[in-house]
């Protein structure tokens, strides 16, 4: 069996994933010239061309696309096996998600996972930016959107209806909050300030001045302020299940704002070759399914 040099395969796989020698070089911490040299060596070894050199970048040839798929799977298997046998090393699952999802949904549930996977550590990296799973060493990302992530698997976890909520203290001694209780100065916004405007349009409430109120950097701030009785927040139902269950927050009787968006678990297909990573994937999908009545894909 003829095997190619592993370093050339690594350089090819990174270049094929980015379709850029320069970005592959950044990921691999080498010069673009070194990447190009390794790709030439691999093409000579294989006796075929892997890339078409275009004026504005690279494109994989048919042979290149087939070889990339095999190389990605093979490198994933090697990486997972290396992690398992490394002396004294604890297994780590690195999960990237937004701060709001981490604080309000993921972290409170992780103790359940750790009880059933004692030898596996979950590291949570919070960011709102799009991450490069392979380049950043991330196993799974939870992202809010339409679920379209080319080249990656995306499984729907939680639907994303926006619900108006407030603290019971805000409308005491009454127990029910109504739409007419909401006024502009007491609106609590996250960075998506337009959500309240869309909600008002959907519920035909033109009188409400949605330019008023306090704006927070993320949904955590709006939720905490609402719990403290500072105003009305419009937040994703999935993030406030505990607060609604304990009546730290109550829903306003005015209806939710349905959106086509959802939280998705995003990952590269070879990740599931590793049984430990598959265990985490199965756990988080099951957790989401319990809350959505089986709605997780």
PDB file of C-alpha atoms in Angstrom, residues 59-185:
ATOM      1  CA  UNK A  59     -11.351  25.183  -7.273  1.00  0.00           C
ATOM      2  CA  UNK A  60     -11.103  21.473  -6.644  1.00  0.00           C
ATOM      3  CA  UNK A  61     -10.872  19.151  -9.610  1.00  0.00           C
ATOM      4  CA  UNK A  62     -13.067  16.053  -9.568  1.00  0.00           C
ATOM      5  CA  UNK A  63     -10.129  14.046  -8.273  1.00  0.00           C
ATOM      6  CA  UNK A  64      -9.382  16.751  -5.708  1.00  0.00           C
ATOM      7  CA  UNK A  65     -12.942  16.778  -4.358  1.00  0.00           C
ATOM      8  CA  UNK A  66     -12.938  12.981  -4.006  1.00  0.00           C
ATOM      9  CA  UNK A  67      -9.548  13.030  -2.317  1.00  0.00           C
ATOM     10  CA  UNK A  68     -10.542  15.825   0.076  1.00  0.00           C
ATOM     11  CA  UNK A  69     -13.503  13.816   1.365  1.00  0.00           C
ATOM     12  CA  UNK A  70     -11.288  10.796   2.055  1.00  0.00           C
ATOM     13  CA  UNK A  71      -8.511  12.883   3.627  1.00  0.00           C
ATOM     14  CA  UNK A  72     -10.893  14.762   5.914  1.00  0.00           C
ATOM     15  CA  UNK A  73     -12.341  11.509   7.238  1.00  0.00           C
ATOM     16  CA  UNK A  74      -8.898   9.935   7.655  1.00  0.00           C
ATOM     17  CA  UNK A  75      -7.449  12.921   9.512  1.00  0.00           C
ATOM     18  CA  UNK A  76     -10.494  13.019  11.786  1.00  0.00           C
ATOM     19  CA  UNK A  77     -10.016   9.340  12.652  1.00  0.00           C
ATOM     20  CA  UNK A  78      -6.315   9.906  13.383  1.00  0.00           C
ATOM     21  CA  UNK A  79      -7.064  12.961  15.504  1.00  0.00           C
ATOM     22  CA  UNK A  80      -9.718  11.210  17.568  1.00  0.00           C
ATOM     23  CA  UNK A  81      -7.503   8.135  18.087  1.00  0.00           C
ATOM     24  CA  UNK A  82      -4.625  10.363  19.170  1.00  0.00           C
ATOM     25  CA  UNK A  83      -6.824  12.064  21.750  1.00  0.00           C
ATOM     26  CA  UNK A  84      -7.984   8.723  23.142  1.00  0.00           C
ATOM     27  CA  UNK A  85      -4.514   7.240  23.662  1.00  0.00           C
ATOM     28  CA  UNK A  86      -2.608  10.356  24.750  1.00  0.00           C
ATOM     29  CA  UNK A  87      -1.108   9.491  28.126  1.00  0.00           C
ATOM     30  CA  UNK A  88      -2.966  11.032  31.033  1.00  0.00           C
ATOM     31  CA  UNK A  89      -5.039  13.311  28.822  1.00  0.00           C
ATOM     32  CA  UNK A  90      -8.705  13.891  29.654  1.00  0.00           C
ATOM     33  CA  UNK A  91     -11.046  14.009  26.702  1.00  0.00           C
ATOM     34  CA  UNK A  92     -12.396  17.456  25.904  1.00  0.00           C
ATOM     35  CA  UNK A  93     -15.391  18.492  23.829  1.00  0.00           C
ATOM     36  CA  UNK A  94     -15.094  22.112  22.703  1.00  0.00           C
ATOM     37  CA  UNK A  95     -18.449  23.758  22.049  1.00  0.00           C
ATOM     38  CA  UNK A  96     -18.839  27.240  20.581  1.00  0.00           C
ATOM     39  CA  UNK A  97     -22.064  29.156  21.150  1.00  0.00           C
ATOM     40  CA  UNK A  98     -23.370  32.626  21.813  1.00  0.00           C
ATOM     41  CA  UNK A  99     -23.154  34.016  25.367  1.00  0.00           C
ATOM     42  CA  UNK A 100     -26.936  34.031  25.694  1.00  0.00           C
ATOM     43  CA  UNK A 101     -27.322  30.387  24.733  1.00  0.00           C
ATOM     44  CA  UNK A 102     -24.471  29.368  27.030  1.00  0.00           C
ATOM     45  CA  UNK A 103     -25.780  31.151  30.143  1.00  0.00           C
ATOM     46  CA  UNK A 104     -29.495  30.607  29.669  1.00  0.00           C
ATOM     47  CA  UNK A 105     -29.618  27.099  28.205  1.00  0.00           C
ATOM     48  CA  UNK A 106     -26.425  25.049  27.854  1.00  0.00           C
ATOM     49  CA  UNK A 107     -24.473  25.584  31.087  1.00  0.00           C
ATOM     50  CA  UNK A 108     -27.423  24.897  33.465  1.00  0.00           C
ATOM     51  CA  UNK A 109     -27.854  21.489  31.796  1.00  0.00           C
ATOM     52  CA  UNK A 110     -24.226  20.399  31.592  1.00  0.00           C
ATOM     53  CA  UNK A 111     -24.206  18.832  35.043  1.00  0.00           C
ATOM     54  CA  UNK A 112     -26.606  16.204  33.726  1.00  0.00           C
ATOM     55  CA  UNK A 113     -24.178  15.352  30.922  1.00  0.00           C
ATOM     56  CA  UNK A 114     -21.129  15.265  33.197  1.00  0.00           C
ATOM     57  CA  UNK A 115     -22.861  12.799  35.522  1.00  0.00           C
ATOM     58  CA  UNK A 116     -23.147  10.334  32.633  1.00  0.00           C
ATOM     59  CA  UNK A 117     -19.771  11.094  31.023  1.00  0.00           C
ATOM     60  CA  UNK A 118     -17.385  11.453  33.936  1.00  0.00           C
ATOM     61  CA  UNK A 119     -14.235  11.125  31.833  1.00  0.00           C
ATOM     62  CA  UNK A 120     -15.227  13.817  29.363  1.00  0.00           C
ATOM     63  CA  UNK A 121     -14.817  17.563  29.927  1.00  0.00           C
ATOM     64  CA  UNK A 122     -16.964  20.087  28.066  1.00  0.00           C
ATOM     65  CA  UNK A 123     -15.303  23.420  27.353  1.00  0.00           C
ATOM     66  CA  UNK A 124     -17.665  26.200  26.288  1.00  0.00           C
ATOM     67  CA  UNK A 125     -16.357  29.040  24.119  1.00  0.00           C
ATOM     68  CA  UNK A 126     -18.760  31.971  23.881  1.00  0.00           C
ATOM     69  CA  UNK A 127     -18.707  34.227  20.835  1.00  0.00           C
ATOM     70  CA  UNK A 128     -21.139  35.803  18.399  1.00  0.00           C
ATOM     71  CA  UNK A 129     -18.775  35.453  15.444  1.00  0.00           C
ATOM     72  CA  UNK A 130     -18.793  32.636  12.921  1.00  0.00           C
ATOM     73  CA  UNK A 131     -16.109  30.092  13.821  1.00  0.00           C
ATOM     74  CA  UNK A 132     -13.958  27.884  11.624  1.00  0.00           C
ATOM     75  CA  UNK A 133     -14.582  24.488  13.222  1.00  0.00           C
ATOM     76  CA  UNK A 134     -11.387  22.841  12.014  1.00  0.00           C
ATOM     77  CA  UNK A 135      -9.183  25.923  12.205  1.00  0.00           C
ATOM     78  CA  UNK A 136     -10.359  26.845  15.719  1.00  0.00           C
ATOM     79  CA  UNK A 137     -10.337  23.253  17.001  1.00  0.00           C
ATOM     80  CA  UNK A 138     -14.090  23.392  17.713  1.00  0.00           C
ATOM     81  CA  UNK A 139     -16.029  20.117  17.737  1.00  0.00           C
ATOM     82  CA  UNK A 140     -19.557  21.553  17.811  1.00  0.00           C
ATOM     83  CA  UNK A 141     -21.081  24.993  17.351  1.00  0.00           C
ATOM     84  CA  UNK A 142     -24.577  26.084  18.305  1.00  0.00           C
ATOM     85  CA  UNK A 143     -25.689  28.821  15.967  1.00  0.00           C
ATOM     86  CA  UNK A 144     -28.871  30.814  15.529  1.00  0.00           C
ATOM     87  CA  UNK A 145     -30.086  31.023  11.950  1.00  0.00           C
ATOM     88  CA  UNK A 146     -31.714  29.209   9.034  1.00  0.00           C
ATOM     89  CA  UNK A 147     -29.584  26.076   9.365  1.00  0.00           C
ATOM     90  CA  UNK A 148     -27.660  26.477   6.114  1.00  0.00           C
ATOM     91  CA  UNK A 149     -23.955  25.843   6.675  1.00  0.00           C
ATOM     92  CA  UNK A 150     -22.316  24.505   3.483  1.00  0.00           C
ATOM     93  CA  UNK A 151     -20.103  21.484   4.002  1.00  0.00           C
ATOM     94  CA  UNK A 152     -21.334  20.932   7.572  1.00  0.00           C
ATOM     95  CA  UNK A 153     -24.183  19.114   9.235  1.00  0.00           C
ATOM     96  CA  UNK A 154     -26.793  21.246  10.998  1.00  0.00           C
ATOM     97  CA  UNK A 155     -29.445  19.757  13.269  1.00  0.00           C
ATOM     98  CA  UNK A 156     -32.305  21.896  14.566  1.00  0.00           C
ATOM     99  CA  UNK A 157     -32.308  22.048  18.365  1.00  0.00           C
ATOM    100  CA  UNK A 158     -34.746  24.730  19.485  1.00  0.00           C
ATOM    101  CA  UNK A 159     -37.330  26.824  17.692  1.00  0.00           C
ATOM    102  CA  UNK A 160     -37.131  30.546  18.102  1.00  0.00           C
ATOM    103  CA  UNK A 161     -40.469  32.199  18.858  1.00  0.00           C
ATOM    104  CA  UNK A 162     -39.995  35.585  20.522  1.00  0.00           C
ATOM    105  CA  UNK A 163     -42.239  36.142  23.544  1.00  0.00           C
ATOM    106  CA  UNK A 164     -42.896  39.349  25.504  1.00  0.00           C
ATOM    107  CA  UNK A 165     -42.255  38.834  29.222  1.00  0.00           C
ATOM    108  CA  UNK A 166     -41.920  40.761  32.453  1.00  0.00           C
ATOM    109  CA  UNK A 167     -41.551  40.201  36.171  1.00  0.00           C
ATOM    110  CA  UNK A 168     -44.816  39.597  38.075  1.00  0.00           C
ATOM    111  CA  UNK A 169     -43.757  42.500  40.308  1.00  0.00           C
ATOM    112  CA  UNK A 170     -44.111  44.875  37.389  1.00  0.00           C
ATOM    113  CA  UNK A 171     -47.881  44.406  37.127  1.00  0.00           C
ATOM    114  CA  UNK A 172     -48.680  43.511  40.781  1.00  0.00           C
ATOM    115  CA  UNK A 173     -51.152  43.121  42.370  1.00  0.00           C
ATOM    116  CA  UNK A 174     -52.584  41.743  39.112  1.00  0.00           C
ATOM    117  CA  UNK A 175     -51.322  38.318  38.061  1.00  0.00           C
ATOM    118  CA  UNK A 176     -51.835  38.686  34.330  1.00  0.00           C
ATOM    119  CA  UNK A 177     -49.827  41.013  32.085  1.00  0.00           C
ATOM    120  CA  UNK A 178     -51.630  42.470  29.079  1.00  0.00           C
ATOM    121  CA  UNK A 179     -50.431  44.173  25.916  1.00  0.00           C
ATOM    122  CA  UNK A 180     -51.664  47.560  27.112  1.00  0.00           C
ATOM    123  CA  UNK A 181     -49.241  47.333  30.059  1.00  0.00           C
ATOM    124  CA  UNK A 182     -46.298  47.677  27.683  1.00  0.00           C
ATOM    125  CA  UNK A 183     -45.012  51.186  27.090  1.00  0.00           C
ATOM    126  CA  UNK A 184     -42.002  52.573  25.263  1.00  0.00           C
ATOM    127  CA  UNK A 185     -39.834  53.748  28.193  1.00  0.00           C
TER     128      UNK A 185
END
